[in-house]
XYZ file of C-alpha atoms in Angstrom:
485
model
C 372.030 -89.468 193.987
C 369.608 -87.341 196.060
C 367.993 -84.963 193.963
C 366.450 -81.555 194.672
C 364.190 -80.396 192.078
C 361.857 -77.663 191.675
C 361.054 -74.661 193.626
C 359.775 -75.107 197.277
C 360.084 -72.880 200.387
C 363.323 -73.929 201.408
C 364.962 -74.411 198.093
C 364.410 -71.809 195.376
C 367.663 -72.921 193.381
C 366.696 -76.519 192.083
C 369.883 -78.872 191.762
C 371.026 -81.990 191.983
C 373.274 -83.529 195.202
C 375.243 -86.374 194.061
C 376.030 -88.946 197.249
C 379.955 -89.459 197.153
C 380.982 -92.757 195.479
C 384.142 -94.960 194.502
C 387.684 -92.649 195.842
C 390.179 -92.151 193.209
C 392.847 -92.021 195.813
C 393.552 -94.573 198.623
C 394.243 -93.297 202.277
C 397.531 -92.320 203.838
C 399.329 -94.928 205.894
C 400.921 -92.031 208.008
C 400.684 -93.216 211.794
C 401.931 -91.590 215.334
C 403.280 -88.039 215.659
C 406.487 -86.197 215.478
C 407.559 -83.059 217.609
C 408.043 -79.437 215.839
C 410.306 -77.429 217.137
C 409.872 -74.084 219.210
C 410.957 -71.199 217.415
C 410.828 -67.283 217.387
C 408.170 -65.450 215.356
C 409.006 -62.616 213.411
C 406.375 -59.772 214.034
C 405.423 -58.965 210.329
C 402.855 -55.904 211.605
C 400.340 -54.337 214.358
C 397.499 -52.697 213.476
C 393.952 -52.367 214.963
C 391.884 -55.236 213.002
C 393.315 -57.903 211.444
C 390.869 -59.460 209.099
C 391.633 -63.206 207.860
C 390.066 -64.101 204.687
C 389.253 -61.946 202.115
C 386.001 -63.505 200.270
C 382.990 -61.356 200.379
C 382.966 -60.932 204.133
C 386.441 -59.875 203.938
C 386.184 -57.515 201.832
C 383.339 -56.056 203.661
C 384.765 -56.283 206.899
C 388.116 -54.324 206.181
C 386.279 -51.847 203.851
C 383.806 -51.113 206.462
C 386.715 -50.538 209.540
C 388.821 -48.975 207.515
C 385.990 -46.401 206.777
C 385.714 -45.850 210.343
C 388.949 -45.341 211.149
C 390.845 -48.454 211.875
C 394.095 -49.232 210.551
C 393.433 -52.595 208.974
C 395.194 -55.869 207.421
C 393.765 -58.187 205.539
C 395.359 -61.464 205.590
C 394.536 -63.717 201.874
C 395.832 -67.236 201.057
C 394.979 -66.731 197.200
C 396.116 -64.065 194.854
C 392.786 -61.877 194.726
C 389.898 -60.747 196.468
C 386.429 -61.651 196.341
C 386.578 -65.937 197.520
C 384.383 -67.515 196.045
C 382.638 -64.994 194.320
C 385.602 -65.037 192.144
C 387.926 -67.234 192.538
C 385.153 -70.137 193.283
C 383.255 -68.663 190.096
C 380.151 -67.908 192.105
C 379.604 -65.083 189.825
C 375.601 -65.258 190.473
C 374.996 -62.750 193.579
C 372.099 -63.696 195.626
C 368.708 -61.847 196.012
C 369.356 -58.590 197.791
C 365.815 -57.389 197.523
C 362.753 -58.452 199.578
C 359.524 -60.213 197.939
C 358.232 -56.790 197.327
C 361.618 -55.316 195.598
C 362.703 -53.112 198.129
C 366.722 -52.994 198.176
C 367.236 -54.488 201.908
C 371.242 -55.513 201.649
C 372.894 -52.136 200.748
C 376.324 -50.484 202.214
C 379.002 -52.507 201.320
C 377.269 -54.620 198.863
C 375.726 -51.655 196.957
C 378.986 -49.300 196.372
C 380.788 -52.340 195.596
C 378.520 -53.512 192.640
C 377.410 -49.454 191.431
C 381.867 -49.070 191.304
C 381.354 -52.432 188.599
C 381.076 -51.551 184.932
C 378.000 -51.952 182.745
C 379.274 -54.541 180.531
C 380.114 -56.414 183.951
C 376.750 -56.960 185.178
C 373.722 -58.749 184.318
C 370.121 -58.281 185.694
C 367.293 -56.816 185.586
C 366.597 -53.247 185.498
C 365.678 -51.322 189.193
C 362.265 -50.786 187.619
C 361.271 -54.690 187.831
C 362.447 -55.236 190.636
C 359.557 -56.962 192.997
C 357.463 -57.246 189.187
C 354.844 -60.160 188.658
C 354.673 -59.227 185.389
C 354.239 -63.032 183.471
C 356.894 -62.277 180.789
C 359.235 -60.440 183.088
C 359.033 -63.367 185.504
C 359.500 -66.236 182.508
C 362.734 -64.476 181.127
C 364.681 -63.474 184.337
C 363.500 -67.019 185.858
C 365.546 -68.796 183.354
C 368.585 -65.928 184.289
C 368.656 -67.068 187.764
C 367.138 -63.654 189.037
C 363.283 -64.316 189.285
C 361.703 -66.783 192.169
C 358.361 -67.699 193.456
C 356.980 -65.553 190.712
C 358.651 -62.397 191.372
C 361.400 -61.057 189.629
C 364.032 -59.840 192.084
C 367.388 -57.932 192.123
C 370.042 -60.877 192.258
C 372.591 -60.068 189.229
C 375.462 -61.792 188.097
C 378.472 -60.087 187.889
C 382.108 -60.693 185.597
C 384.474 -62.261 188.223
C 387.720 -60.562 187.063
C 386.292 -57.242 187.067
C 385.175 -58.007 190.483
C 388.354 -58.975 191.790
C 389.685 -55.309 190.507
C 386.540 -53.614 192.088
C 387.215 -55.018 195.824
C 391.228 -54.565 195.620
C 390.741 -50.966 194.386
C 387.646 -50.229 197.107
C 389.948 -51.773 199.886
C 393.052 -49.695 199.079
C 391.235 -46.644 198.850
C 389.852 -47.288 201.957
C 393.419 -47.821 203.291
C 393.574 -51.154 203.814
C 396.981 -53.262 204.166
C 396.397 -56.245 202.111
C 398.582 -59.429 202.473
C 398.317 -62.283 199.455
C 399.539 -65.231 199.602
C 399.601 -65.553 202.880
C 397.901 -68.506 204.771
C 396.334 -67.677 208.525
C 397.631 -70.959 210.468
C 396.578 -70.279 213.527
C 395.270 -67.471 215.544
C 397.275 -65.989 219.140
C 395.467 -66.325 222.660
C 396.203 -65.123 225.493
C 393.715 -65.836 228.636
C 390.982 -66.259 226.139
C 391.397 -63.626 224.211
C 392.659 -63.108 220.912
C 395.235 -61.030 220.061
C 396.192 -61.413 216.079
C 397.199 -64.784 214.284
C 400.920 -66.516 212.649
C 400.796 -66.640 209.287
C 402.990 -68.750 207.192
C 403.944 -67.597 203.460
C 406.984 -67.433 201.066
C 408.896 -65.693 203.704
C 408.296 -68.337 206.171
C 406.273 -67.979 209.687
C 404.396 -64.517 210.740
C 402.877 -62.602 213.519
C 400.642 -60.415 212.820
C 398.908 -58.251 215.700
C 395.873 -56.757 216.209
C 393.333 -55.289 219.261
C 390.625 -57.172 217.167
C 390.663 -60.030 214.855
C 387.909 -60.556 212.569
C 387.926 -64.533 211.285
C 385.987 -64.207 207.581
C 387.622 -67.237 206.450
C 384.870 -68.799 205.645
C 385.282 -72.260 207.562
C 385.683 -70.824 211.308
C 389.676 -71.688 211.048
C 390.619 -68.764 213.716
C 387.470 -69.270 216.117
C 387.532 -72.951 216.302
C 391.543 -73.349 217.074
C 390.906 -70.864 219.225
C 388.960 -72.684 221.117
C 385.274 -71.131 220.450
C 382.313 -73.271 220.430
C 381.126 -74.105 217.191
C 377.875 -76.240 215.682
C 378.643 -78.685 212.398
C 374.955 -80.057 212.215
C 373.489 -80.150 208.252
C 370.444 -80.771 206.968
C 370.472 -83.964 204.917
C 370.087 -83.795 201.380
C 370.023 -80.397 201.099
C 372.224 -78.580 198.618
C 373.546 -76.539 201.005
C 376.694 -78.768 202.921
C 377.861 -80.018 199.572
C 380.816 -79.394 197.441
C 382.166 -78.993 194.172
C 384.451 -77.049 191.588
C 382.736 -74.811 189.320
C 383.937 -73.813 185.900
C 382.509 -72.005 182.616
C 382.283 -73.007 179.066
C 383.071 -70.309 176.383
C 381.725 -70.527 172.643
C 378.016 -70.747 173.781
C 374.879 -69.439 172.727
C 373.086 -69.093 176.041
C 369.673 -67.705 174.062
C 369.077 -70.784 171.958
C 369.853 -72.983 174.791
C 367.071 -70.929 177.108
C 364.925 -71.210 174.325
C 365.435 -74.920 173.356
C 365.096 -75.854 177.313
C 361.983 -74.155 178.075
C 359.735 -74.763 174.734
C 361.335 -78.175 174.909
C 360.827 -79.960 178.087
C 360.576 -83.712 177.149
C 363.496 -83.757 175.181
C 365.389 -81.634 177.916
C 364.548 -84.692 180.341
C 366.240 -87.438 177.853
C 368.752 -85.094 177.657
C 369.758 -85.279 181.603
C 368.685 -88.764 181.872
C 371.384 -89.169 179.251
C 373.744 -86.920 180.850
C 373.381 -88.575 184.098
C 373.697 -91.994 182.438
C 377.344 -91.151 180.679
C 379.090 -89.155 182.927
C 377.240 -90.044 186.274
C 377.260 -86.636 187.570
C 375.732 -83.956 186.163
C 374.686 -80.582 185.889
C 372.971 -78.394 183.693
C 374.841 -74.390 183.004
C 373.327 -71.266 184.355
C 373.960 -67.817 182.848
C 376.818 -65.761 182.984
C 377.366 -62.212 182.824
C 377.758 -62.224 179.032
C 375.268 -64.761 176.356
C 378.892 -66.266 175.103
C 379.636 -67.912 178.634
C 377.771 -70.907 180.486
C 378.569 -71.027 183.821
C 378.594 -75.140 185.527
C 378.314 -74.373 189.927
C 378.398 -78.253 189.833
C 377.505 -81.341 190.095
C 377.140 -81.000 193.820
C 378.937 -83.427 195.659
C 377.852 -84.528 199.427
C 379.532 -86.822 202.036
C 382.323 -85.568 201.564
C 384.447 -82.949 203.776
C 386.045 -79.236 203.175
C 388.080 -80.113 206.710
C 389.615 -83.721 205.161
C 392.480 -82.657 202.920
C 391.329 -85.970 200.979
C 387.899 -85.096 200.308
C 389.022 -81.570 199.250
C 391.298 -83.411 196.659
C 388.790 -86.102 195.704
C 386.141 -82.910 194.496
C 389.323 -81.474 193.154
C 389.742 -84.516 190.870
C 386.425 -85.585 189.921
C 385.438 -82.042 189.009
C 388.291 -81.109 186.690
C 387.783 -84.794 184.647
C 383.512 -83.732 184.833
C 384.340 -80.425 183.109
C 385.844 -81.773 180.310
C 383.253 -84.210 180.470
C 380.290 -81.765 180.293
C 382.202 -79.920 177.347
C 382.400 -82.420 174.947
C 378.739 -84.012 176.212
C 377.190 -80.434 175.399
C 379.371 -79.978 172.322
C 377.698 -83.332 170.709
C 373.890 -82.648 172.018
C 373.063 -79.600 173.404
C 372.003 -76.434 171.000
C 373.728 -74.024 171.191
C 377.044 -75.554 172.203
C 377.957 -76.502 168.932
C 381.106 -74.580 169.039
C 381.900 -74.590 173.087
C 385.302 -74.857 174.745
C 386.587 -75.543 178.486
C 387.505 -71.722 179.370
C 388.324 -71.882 183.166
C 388.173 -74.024 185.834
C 387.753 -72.450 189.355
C 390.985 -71.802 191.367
C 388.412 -72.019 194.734
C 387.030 -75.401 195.968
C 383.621 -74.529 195.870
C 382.707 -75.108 199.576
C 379.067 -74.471 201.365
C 379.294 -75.889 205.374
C 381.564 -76.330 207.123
C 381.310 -75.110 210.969
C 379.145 -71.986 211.840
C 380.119 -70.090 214.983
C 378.019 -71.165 218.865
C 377.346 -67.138 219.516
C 375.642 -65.013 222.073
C 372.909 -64.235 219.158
C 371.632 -66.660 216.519
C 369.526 -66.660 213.453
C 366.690 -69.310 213.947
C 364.322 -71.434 211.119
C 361.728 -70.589 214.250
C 362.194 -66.622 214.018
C 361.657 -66.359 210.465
C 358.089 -65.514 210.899
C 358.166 -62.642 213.037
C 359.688 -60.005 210.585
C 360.545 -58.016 213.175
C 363.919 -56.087 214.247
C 365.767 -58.111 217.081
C 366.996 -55.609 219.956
C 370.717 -55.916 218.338
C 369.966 -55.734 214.870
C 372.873 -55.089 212.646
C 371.406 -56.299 209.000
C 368.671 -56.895 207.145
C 368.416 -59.934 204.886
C 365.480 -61.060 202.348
C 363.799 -64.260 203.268
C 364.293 -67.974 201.720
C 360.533 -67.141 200.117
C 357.152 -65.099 199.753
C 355.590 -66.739 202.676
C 357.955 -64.865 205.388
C 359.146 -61.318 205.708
C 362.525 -59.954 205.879
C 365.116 -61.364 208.556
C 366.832 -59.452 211.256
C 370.324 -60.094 212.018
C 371.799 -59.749 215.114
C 374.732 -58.342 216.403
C 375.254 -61.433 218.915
C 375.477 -63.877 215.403
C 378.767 -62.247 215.270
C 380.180 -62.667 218.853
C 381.065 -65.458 220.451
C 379.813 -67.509 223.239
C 383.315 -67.874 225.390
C 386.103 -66.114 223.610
C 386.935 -62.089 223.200
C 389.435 -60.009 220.780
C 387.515 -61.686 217.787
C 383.784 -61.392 215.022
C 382.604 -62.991 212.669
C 381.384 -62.558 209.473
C 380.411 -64.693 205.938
C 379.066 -68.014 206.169
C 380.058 -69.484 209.613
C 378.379 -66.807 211.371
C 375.886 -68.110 214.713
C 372.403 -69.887 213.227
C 371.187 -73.140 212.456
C 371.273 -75.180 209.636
C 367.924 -74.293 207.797
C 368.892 -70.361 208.213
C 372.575 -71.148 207.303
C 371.212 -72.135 204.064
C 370.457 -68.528 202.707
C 372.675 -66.654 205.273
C 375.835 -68.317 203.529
C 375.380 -66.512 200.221
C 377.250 -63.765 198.858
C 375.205 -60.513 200.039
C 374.279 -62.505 203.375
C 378.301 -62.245 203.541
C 378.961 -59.280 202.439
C 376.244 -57.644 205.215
C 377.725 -59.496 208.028
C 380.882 -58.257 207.181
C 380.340 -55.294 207.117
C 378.841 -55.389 210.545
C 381.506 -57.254 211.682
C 384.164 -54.333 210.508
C 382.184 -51.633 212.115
C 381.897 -53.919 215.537
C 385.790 -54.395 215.546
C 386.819 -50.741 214.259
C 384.931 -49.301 217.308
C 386.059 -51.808 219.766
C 389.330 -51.404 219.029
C 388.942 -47.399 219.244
C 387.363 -47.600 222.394
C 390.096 -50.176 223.773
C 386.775 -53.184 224.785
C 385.810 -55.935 223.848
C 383.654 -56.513 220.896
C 380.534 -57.935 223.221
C 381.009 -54.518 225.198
C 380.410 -52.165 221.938
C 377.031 -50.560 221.533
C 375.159 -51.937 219.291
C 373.317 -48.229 218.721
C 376.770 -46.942 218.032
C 377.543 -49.498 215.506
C 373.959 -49.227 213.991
C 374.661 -45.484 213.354
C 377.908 -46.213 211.907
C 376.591 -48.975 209.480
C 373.553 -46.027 208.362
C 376.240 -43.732 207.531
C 377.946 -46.333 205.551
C 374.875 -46.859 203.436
C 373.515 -50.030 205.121
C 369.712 -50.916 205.663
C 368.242 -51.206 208.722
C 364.781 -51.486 210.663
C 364.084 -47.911 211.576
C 365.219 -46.906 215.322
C 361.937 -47.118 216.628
C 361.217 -50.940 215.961
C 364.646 -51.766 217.560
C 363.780 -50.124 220.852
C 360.255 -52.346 220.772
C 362.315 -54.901 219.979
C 364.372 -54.472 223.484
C 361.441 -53.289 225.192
C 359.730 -56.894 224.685
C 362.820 -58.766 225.110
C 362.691 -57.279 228.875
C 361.380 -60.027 231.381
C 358.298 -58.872 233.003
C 358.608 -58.168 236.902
C-alpha cells in the first residue's frame, strides 16, 4: 500500500492508494483474429455538434451550444446524466472558489447547482466562503469543504436530484439526448471528423455532425481517431487510481465527526484494524444528508480503466469491500450502529486514463504566474494557498493534428501534476462549457474549431455567466506572448 496522508500542496484530499494484488480472475486464452464483416450504417441523425459522453463535461458542453444556437445530440452509454458525479457517486463537487472566496467557476456550473433544491445540497453558506475563522474552518474541514485553513465553496450535492437537474437543463436548452447508446468509434475523413457509429439496442448508428465534441472522459473518440495523446502519471498519487464508490445508509455522520476528531488514538487502532481485516480500506466522507456516509474508495492503482480485466477486477473487489466496510463499521465504529449497504455505484470510478497532446496545455510550471493566457477560456482555483488562480486555454481543448473535434472533462491537454485538479467535477464542467461554445460557433461559421476566435467565444461564455480574466489582461497576455523583433 502507498499511502497519502495529510494535507500538502499537491494533495489537499488525504487517502490511501492501495498497490493492486492477487487477481480474482485468470486471463483469457483468446489468440489470433477473426474478420468482421462490411456492412451499411443506418444514419440515425445530423445535427451541428454531436457531443459523446454526458458526465459533467457533457452536460456542459451541449447545454452551452445549445444556448448558442446549435442543434445538438448528446450521445450516453448509461441511463442518466451527470457520469460520475452521479452515477460514479462523486457527489462531493470540488472547490469552485479561489483561496480568497471569490466564485471563479460559474456559467454552467453555477445555474446548474442554484436549479438544485435546498434539501439537495450541503455546504457552507456564501458568507464563509474564503473565512479563516478557527471554528468555521474545524467544522467544514471535517465536511470535505475547508482546506489549507480556509473554508471554501465545494458542496456536496444529492446525486439523483442531480441527474433530474442536468436532463431537465439540457432539454430546455433543446438538446437531443440519446441513452443507452455506446460511441464505438468516431468517422474521419482526411483527418477530420465528421460524427461517430454508435451501437445500441437497435444495432449499429451514424450519427453526423459539423463538430464533434469527445467528453467521454477517457479520450475514446480522439485517440481512435488518431490524435496524439499523453498517458504519463505521477506515481503514487491518488489521482490515476480506481475504484467503485458506494454509500452506507442508517448513519449518524455527527457522532462519527465527533468521535474521530476528539478521538485520534483510538481512530488510528481503528484503521490499523480496518486495514488488518479487510486489507483495503477507507474511511466515509459526508454526504448531502447526516443519515448517509459516502465510501469514494479504497483507491486501487496498477491497474487499468482501458483493460476490460482490470475494470472487472475493481468491479469485484469493490462490491465484496462494501459489504465488508458495512458490517466492519456496524461492529466498531459510533455511529454506525444501525448502518446498511444502500447503493453501490453503477460508474467505475475512474481518474486517468489518456489526456489529449493539444495546441495549448495547462503546465505544473505555469501555476505561478496567475495570469490570463492570450486564449483564455476558464478560470480554475489552484491545488493550494501558495499559487493564484489558473488560466485555461482555449488550445487545451484543440488538438495537435486532427479537426471537426474539442475536448472537454478530464482528458483535456496538461500534464500530470495539473491533471490532478483539472479532472474534477467543476474543472469539467468549465471546460465543457468552453468546449460547447468553441463547437456551436464553428459549426455556425462552417471552420474549424482551431480557426474560431477565441474573443468571440470569450464573449459568448460572459454572456453565459462564466468567469473570466477581464479583457484587458488577455490582450497583455498576447501582447507578451509576441516574439520581440
Amino acid at each position: 500500500m502507498a499511502s497519502v496522508e495529510g494535507h500538502s500542496e499537491e494533495r489537499f484530499l488525504g487517502s490511501d492508494v492501495f498497490e493492486s494484488s492477487a487477481r480474482n480472475l485468470p486471463p483469457p486464452n483468446g489468440t489470433g483474429t477473426i474478420r468482421e464483416d462490411a456492412r451499411e450504417i443506418d444514419i440515425y441523425h445530423t445535427c451541428d455538434v454531436a457531443v459523446i459522453g454526458g458526465g459533467p463535461a457533457g452536460c456542459a458542453a451541449a447545454w452551452a451550444a445549445a444556448k448558442a444556437g446549435a442543434d445538438v445530440t448528446l450521445v450516453e452509454r448509461y441511463n442518466c446524466l451527470g457520469g460520475l458525479s452521479t452515477g460514479g457517486l462523486v457527489m462531493w463537487i470540488d472547490r469552485m472558489t479561489d483561496w480568497q472566496g471569490n466564485h471563479v467557476i460559474q456559467g454552467f456550473a453555477r445555474e446548474f447547482i442554484d436549479r438544485m433544491p435546498p434539501e439537495a445540497v450541503a455546504g457552507p453558506p456564501k458568507e464563509d466562503w474564503g473565512s479563516t475563522d478557527h471554528d468555521k474552518f474545524a467544522y467544514w474541514s471535517n465536511r470535505t469543504t475547508a482546506f489549507h485553513g480556509i473554508v471554501q465553496w465545494a458542496p456536496t450535492l444529492d446525486p439523483e436530484r442531480m441527474k433530474l437537474n442536468a436532463q431537465e437543463m439540457l432539454l430546455e436548452a433543446g438538446v437531443r439526448i440519446v441513452f443507452h447508446a455506446w460511441a464505438a468509434r468516431p468517422l474521419v475523413e482526411d483527418g477530420t471528423a465528421k460524427g461517430v457509429i454508435f451501437e445500441s439496442k437497435q444495432g449499429r448508428n451514424a450519427l453526423l455532425a459539423k463538430v464533434v465534441v469527445d467528453t467521454t472522459g477517457d479520450g475514446d473518440m480522439f485517440a481512435r481517431a488518431g490524435a496524439e495523446f499523453d498517458t504519463d502519471i505521477e506515481e503514487g498519487d491518488v489521482h490515476h487510481s480506481m475504484n467503485t464508490g458506494w454509500v452506507l445508509g442508517g448513519v449518524n455522520m455527527d457522532r462519527w465527526i465527533d468521535w474521530k476528531v476528539y478521538h485520534p488514538n483510538e481512530l488510528r487502532e481503528f484503521m490499523a484494524r480496518g486495514r488488518e481485516e479487510l486489507g483495503y480500506f477507507q474511511t466515509p466522507y459526508v454526504s448531502w444528508r447526516p443519515d448517509i456516509a459516502l465510501f469514494l474508495g479504497p483507491r486501487q492503482s496498477g491497474l487499468s480503466a482501458l483493460n476490460v480485466d482490470d475494470q472487472t477486477e475493481v468491479e469485484i473487489r469493490s462490491h465484496r469491500l462494501m459489504e465488508g466496510h458495512c458490517q466492519f463499521f456496524r461492529r466498531h465504529a459510533p455511529g454506525f450502529e444501525n448502518v446498511y449497504s444502500l447503493q453501490s455505484a453503477s460508474q467505475l470510478g475512474v481518474r486517468h486514463t489518456r489526456r489529449l497532446a493539444g495546441l495549448g496545455r495547462i503546465e505544473r510550471k505555469d501555476w505561478s504566474n496567475g495570469t490570463a493566457v492570450a486564449d483564455e477560456v476558464g478560470v480554475s482555483p489552484s491545488i493550494s494557498p501558495k499559487f493564484p488562480v489558473v488560466s485555461v486555454p482555449y488550445g487545451s481543448l484543440v488538438p495537435r493534428n486532427l479537426d471537426g473535434l474539442l475536448v472537454g472533462g478530464r482528458h483535456i491537454s496538461c500534464d500530470a501534476n495539473s491533471h490532478g485538479f483539472m479532472r474534477e467535477i467543476p474543472q469539467c464542467w468549465l471546460t465543457g462549457h468552453a468546449a460547447g461554445v468553441g463547437a456551436a460557433l464553428a459549426a455556425d461559421q462552417g471552420v474549424q474549431p482551431r480557426a474560431v476566435d477565441v474573443d468571440a467565444i470569450r464573449k459568448v461564455l460572459r454572456e453565459q455567466g462564466a468567469h473570466l480574466h477581464d479583457e484587458a489582461a488577455v490582450v497583455a497576455a498576447r501582447v507578451e506572448s509576441v516574439p520581440a523583433q
